[in-house]
CSV table of C-alpha atoms in Angstrom, one decimal:
chain,number,residue,atom,x,y,z
A,254,MET,CA,-158.3,92.2,-87.5
A,255,THR,CA,-159.0,90.2,-84.4
A,256,ALA,CA,-161.1,92.0,-81.8
A,257,PRO,CA,-159.4,92.5,-78.4
A,258,ALA,CA,-160.2,90.0,-75.7
A,259,THR,CA,-162.7,91.2,-73.1
A,260,VAL,CA,-161.7,90.9,-69.4
A,261,LEU,CA,-164.0,91.3,-66.5
A,262,VAL,CA,-162.3,92.8,-63.4
A,263,VAL,CA,-164.1,92.2,-60.1
A,264,ASP,CA,-163.0,94.1,-57.0
A,265,ASP,CA,-164.9,96.0,-54.3
A,266,ASP,CA,-162.0,98.5,-53.9
A,267,GLU,CA,-162.7,101.4,-56.4
A,268,ASP,CA,-159.1,102.5,-56.5
A,269,VAL,CA,-157.9,99.0,-57.4
A,270,LEU,CA,-160.7,98.6,-59.9
A,271,ALA,CA,-159.8,101.9,-61.6
A,272,SER,CA,-156.1,101.0,-61.7
A,273,LEU,CA,-156.7,97.5,-63.2
A,274,ARG,CA,-159.2,98.9,-65.7
A,275,ARG,CA,-156.7,101.5,-66.9
A,276,GLY,CA,-153.7,99.1,-67.0
A,277,LEU,CA,-155.5,96.3,-68.8
A,278,ARG,CA,-157.0,98.7,-71.4
A,279,LEU,CA,-153.5,100.1,-72.1
A,280,SER,CA,-152.4,96.4,-72.5
A,281,GLY,CA,-154.9,96.0,-75.3
A,282,PHE,CA,-157.9,94.4,-73.6
A,283,THR,CA,-161.5,95.5,-73.5
A,284,VAL,CA,-162.4,95.8,-69.8
A,285,LEU,CA,-165.7,95.3,-68.0
A,286,THR,CA,-165.9,95.8,-64.2
A,287,ALA,CA,-168.0,94.7,-61.2
A,288,THR,CA,-167.8,95.6,-57.6
A,289,ASP,CA,-169.1,92.4,-56.0
A,290,GLY,CA,-169.7,88.7,-56.7
A,291,ARG,CA,-173.4,89.0,-57.6
A,292,ASP,CA,-172.7,91.8,-60.0
A,293,ALA,CA,-169.9,89.7,-61.6
A,294,LEU,CA,-172.3,86.8,-62.3
A,295,ASP,CA,-174.7,89.1,-63.9
A,296,VAL,CA,-172.0,90.6,-66.1
A,297,VAL,CA,-170.8,87.2,-67.2
A,298,GLU,CA,-174.4,86.1,-68.1
A,299,GLN,CA,-175.1,89.3,-70.1
A,300,HIS,CA,-171.7,90.0,-71.8
A,301,ARG,CA,-169.8,86.7,-71.9
A,302,PRO,CA,-166.3,88.1,-71.3
A,303,ASP,CA,-163.3,86.1,-72.4
A,304,ALA,CA,-161.6,86.0,-69.0
A,305,MET,CA,-162.0,87.2,-65.4
A,306,VAL,CA,-159.7,88.8,-62.8
A,307,LEU,CA,-161.4,88.2,-59.5
A,308,ASP,CA,-160.7,89.5,-56.0
A,309,MET,CA,-161.3,86.8,-53.4
A,310,ASN,CA,-162.3,89.0,-50.4
A,311,MET,CA,-165.6,90.8,-51.3
A,312,PRO,CA,-169.0,91.4,-49.7
A,313,VAL,CA,-172.3,89.9,-50.9
A,314,LEU,CA,-170.6,87.0,-52.6
A,315,ASP,CA,-166.8,86.4,-52.3
A,316,GLY,CA,-164.5,85.1,-55.0
A,317,THR,CA,-164.8,81.5,-54.0
A,318,GLY,CA,-168.6,81.7,-54.3
A,319,VAL,CA,-168.3,83.2,-57.8
A,320,VAL,CA,-165.9,80.5,-59.0
A,321,THR,CA,-168.0,77.8,-57.5
A,322,ALA,CA,-171.3,79.1,-59.0
A,323,LEU,CA,-169.8,79.4,-62.5
A,324,ARG,CA,-168.2,76.0,-62.5
A,325,GLU,CA,-171.3,74.3,-61.2
A,326,ALA,CA,-173.2,75.9,-64.0
A,327,GLY,CA,-170.7,74.5,-66.5
A,328,ASP,CA,-169.1,77.8,-67.3
A,329,ASP,CA,-165.4,77.4,-68.1
A,330,ILE,CA,-164.5,81.1,-68.4
A,331,PRO,CA,-160.7,81.5,-67.4
A,332,ILE,CA,-160.4,83.0,-64.0
A,333,CYS,CA,-157.4,84.5,-62.3
A,334,VAL,CA,-158.1,85.1,-58.6
A,335,LEU,CA,-156.4,87.9,-56.6
A,336,SER,CA,-155.7,87.5,-52.9
A,337,ALA,CA,-153.6,89.0,-50.1
A,338,ARG,CA,-153.1,85.4,-48.8
A,339,SER,CA,-149.9,83.9,-50.1
A,340,ALA,CA,-149.8,80.6,-48.1
A,341,VAL,CA,-149.6,77.4,-50.2
A,342,ASP,CA,-152.8,76.1,-48.6
A,343,ASP,CA,-154.7,79.3,-49.7
A,344,ARG,CA,-153.3,78.9,-53.3
A,345,ILE,CA,-154.4,75.3,-53.4
A,346,ALA,CA,-157.8,76.1,-52.1
A,347,GLY,CA,-158.3,78.8,-54.8
A,348,LEU,CA,-157.2,76.5,-57.5
A,349,GLU,CA,-159.3,73.6,-56.2
A,350,SER,CA,-162.4,75.8,-56.2
A,351,GLY,CA,-162.0,75.9,-60.0
A,352,ALA,CA,-159.9,79.0,-60.6
A,353,ASP,CA,-157.3,78.8,-63.4
A,354,ASP,CA,-154.7,80.9,-61.7
A,355,TYR,CA,-153.9,82.6,-58.3
A,356,LEU,CA,-152.0,85.8,-58.0
A,357,THR,CA,-151.1,87.3,-54.6
A,358,LYS,CA,-151.2,91.0,-53.8
A,359,PRO,CA,-149.3,93.2,-54.2
A,360,PHE,CA,-148.4,92.3,-57.8
A,361,VAL,CA,-146.9,93.9,-60.9
A,362,LEU,CA,-149.4,94.7,-63.7
A,363,ALA,CA,-147.1,93.1,-66.3
A,364,GLU,CA,-147.3,89.8,-64.4
A,365,LEU,CA,-151.1,89.9,-64.3
A,366,VAL,CA,-151.2,90.7,-68.1
A,367,ALA,CA,-148.9,87.7,-68.8
A,368,ARG,CA,-151.1,85.4,-66.8
A,369,VAL,CA,-154.3,86.6,-68.4
A,370,LYS,CA,-152.8,86.1,-71.8
A,371,ALA,CA,-151.6,82.6,-70.8
A,372,MET,CA,-155.1,81.7,-69.6
A,373,LEU,CA,-156.6,82.8,-73.0
A,374,ARG,CA,-154.0,80.8,-74.9
A,375,ARG,CA,-154.9,77.6,-73.0
A,376,ARG,CA,-158.6,78.1,-73.5
A,377,PRO,CA,-159.9,75.2,-75.7
A,378,GLY,CA,-160.8,76.1,-79.3
A,379,GLY,CA,-161.3,74.4,-82.6
A,380,ALA,CA,-162.0,70.7,-83.1
A,381,PRO,CA,-162.3,68.6,-79.9
A,382,SER,CA,-159.1,66.8,-78.9
A,383,ALA,CA,-159.0,63.0,-79.4
A,384,THR,CA,-159.3,60.6,-76.5
A,385,VAL,CA,-156.0,59.9,-74.8
A,386,ARG,CA,-155.3,56.4,-73.5
A,387,VAL,CA,-152.5,55.2,-71.3
A,388,GLY,CA,-152.9,51.6,-70.3
A,389,ASP,CA,-156.2,51.3,-68.5
A,390,LEU,CA,-156.7,55.0,-68.3
A,391,GLU,CA,-158.9,56.8,-70.8
A,392,LEU,CA,-159.1,60.6,-70.9
A,393,ASP,CA,-161.7,62.5,-72.9
A,394,PRO,CA,-160.6,66.1,-73.2
A,395,ALA,CA,-163.8,67.2,-75.0
A,396,GLY,CA,-166.1,65.9,-72.3
A,397,ARG,CA,-163.5,66.4,-69.5
A,398,ARG,CA,-164.2,62.8,-68.4
A,399,VAL,CA,-161.7,60.2,-67.1
A,400,HIS,CA,-162.2,56.5,-66.8
A,401,LEU,CA,-159.8,54.0,-65.2
A,402,ARG,CA,-160.6,50.3,-66.0
A,403,GLY,CA,-164.0,51.5,-67.1
A,404,ASN,CA,-164.8,53.2,-63.9
A,405,PRO,CA,-165.3,57.0,-63.9
A,406,ILE,CA,-162.9,59.2,-61.9
A,407,GLU,CA,-164.1,62.6,-60.7
A,408,LEU,CA,-161.4,65.3,-61.0
A,409,THR,CA,-161.4,69.0,-60.4
A,410,LYS,CA,-160.6,71.3,-63.3
A,411,ARG,CA,-156.9,71.7,-62.2
A,412,GLU,CA,-156.5,67.9,-61.6
A,413,PHE,CA,-157.9,67.1,-65.0
A,414,GLU,CA,-155.5,69.6,-66.7
A,415,LEU,CA,-152.5,68.2,-64.9
A,416,LEU,CA,-153.5,64.6,-65.7
A,417,GLU,CA,-154.0,65.5,-69.4
A,418,VAL,CA,-150.4,66.9,-69.5
A,419,LEU,CA,-149.0,63.8,-67.9
A,420,ALA,CA,-151.1,61.5,-70.2
A,421,ARG,CA,-150.1,63.3,-73.4
A,422,ASN,CA,-146.5,63.0,-72.3
A,423,ALA,CA,-146.7,59.4,-71.1
A,424,GLY,CA,-143.2,57.9,-70.9
A,425,ILE,CA,-141.6,61.3,-70.7
A,426,VAL,CA,-140.2,62.6,-67.4
A,427,LEU,CA,-141.5,66.1,-66.8
A,428,SER,CA,-139.6,68.4,-64.5
A,429,ARG,CA,-141.5,70.5,-62.1
A,430,ASP,CA,-140.8,73.6,-64.2
A,431,ARG,CA,-141.9,71.9,-67.4
A,432,ARG,CA,-145.2,70.8,-65.8
A,433,LEU,CA,-145.8,74.3,-64.5
A,434,SER,CA,-145.2,75.7,-67.9
A,435,LEU,CA,-147.6,73.2,-69.6
A,436,VAL,CA,-150.4,73.4,-67.1
A,437,TRP,CA,-150.2,77.1,-66.0
A,438,GLY,CA,-148.7,78.5,-69.3
A,439,TYR,CA,-145.8,80.3,-67.7
A,440,ASP,CA,-143.0,80.0,-65.2
A,441,PHE,CA,-144.2,79.8,-61.6
A,442,ASP,CA,-140.9,78.8,-59.9
A,443,SER,CA,-141.8,79.7,-56.4
A,444,ASP,CA,-144.9,77.5,-56.3
A,445,THR,CA,-143.5,74.1,-57.5
A,446,ASN,CA,-144.8,72.5,-54.3
A,447,VAL,CA,-148.3,73.5,-55.3
A,448,VAL,CA,-148.1,71.2,-58.4
A,449,ASP,CA,-146.6,68.4,-56.2
A,450,VAL,CA,-149.7,68.7,-54.0
A,451,PHE,CA,-152.0,68.2,-57.0
A,452,VAL,CA,-149.9,65.2,-58.1
A,453,GLY,CA,-150.7,63.8,-54.7
A,454,TYR,CA,-154.4,64.4,-55.2
A,455,LEU,CA,-154.3,62.6,-58.5
A,456,ARG,CA,-152.5,59.6,-57.1
A,457,ARG,CA,-155.0,59.2,-54.3
A,458,LYS,CA,-157.9,59.2,-56.8
A,459,LEU,CA,-156.2,57.0,-59.4
A,460,GLU,CA,-154.9,54.5,-56.9
A,461,ALA,CA,-158.2,54.2,-54.9
A,462,GLY,CA,-159.1,50.6,-54.3
A,463,GLY,CA,-155.6,49.4,-54.7
A,464,ALA,CA,-155.1,50.2,-58.4
A,465,PRO,CA,-151.4,50.2,-59.5
A,466,ARG,CA,-149.5,53.4,-59.7
A,467,LEU,CA,-149.6,55.4,-63.0
A,468,VAL,CA,-147.8,58.5,-62.0
A,469,HIS,CA,-144.2,57.8,-60.9
A,470,THR,CA,-141.6,59.9,-59.2
A,471,VAL,CA,-138.2,60.2,-60.8
A,472,ARG,CA,-136.1,61.4,-57.8
A,473,GLY,CA,-134.5,64.7,-58.3
A,474,VAL,CA,-136.1,65.3,-61.7
A,475,GLY,CA,-139.9,65.2,-61.7
A,476,PHE,CA,-142.8,62.8,-62.6
A,477,VAL,CA,-143.7,60.5,-65.4
A,478,MET,CA,-146.8,58.6,-66.4
A,479,ARG,CA,-146.2,54.9,-67.3
A,480,GLU,CA,-148.7,52.2,-68.1
A,481,SER,CA,-149.6,50.0,-65.1
């Protein structure tokens, strides 16, 4: 039998921590807890959990600091951040910092469980994926590297995942809902504009220096990647 996935829950509110620990255990996970960011980093180093549920507003070291520290160290543990801030700019900032998902408070436990399971499904495993090429674009999933006309392109974790979905579906028009499903792993209908913002980020980086457009808009439908 497969051992249950271990989830680290990080929150400085003891009531929230106890509620999430109980709910996630009843949902079949092994649960570890931490009450601040420094403690969270120690637990990750010592116990190597499979995923993390991380409150953004904490003393000592906040959620953004935890995500940044882990990503700079090359740790790709799936992270769902929790925040009372629901503005699009706040969601984008959380995802840009390196988080895999962003859930606003208050939330339903079943939705958190679905998102944790989606993060775990998306986590790389098995043999490294082959290099993906679309025209002058070369994408290396194993090394998370991107080159355009031989020049490296620096992308955030979320930008890379979105680019990989577009590249693997080159020539196919992907609707906003379909892109959300492929990148986030579940329906996220209220936040389609978040993905549009990340497409804009990709375009600016790919088209820097006057390079021709790779990601095209299909009005009223979505986006498609075509060779330049």
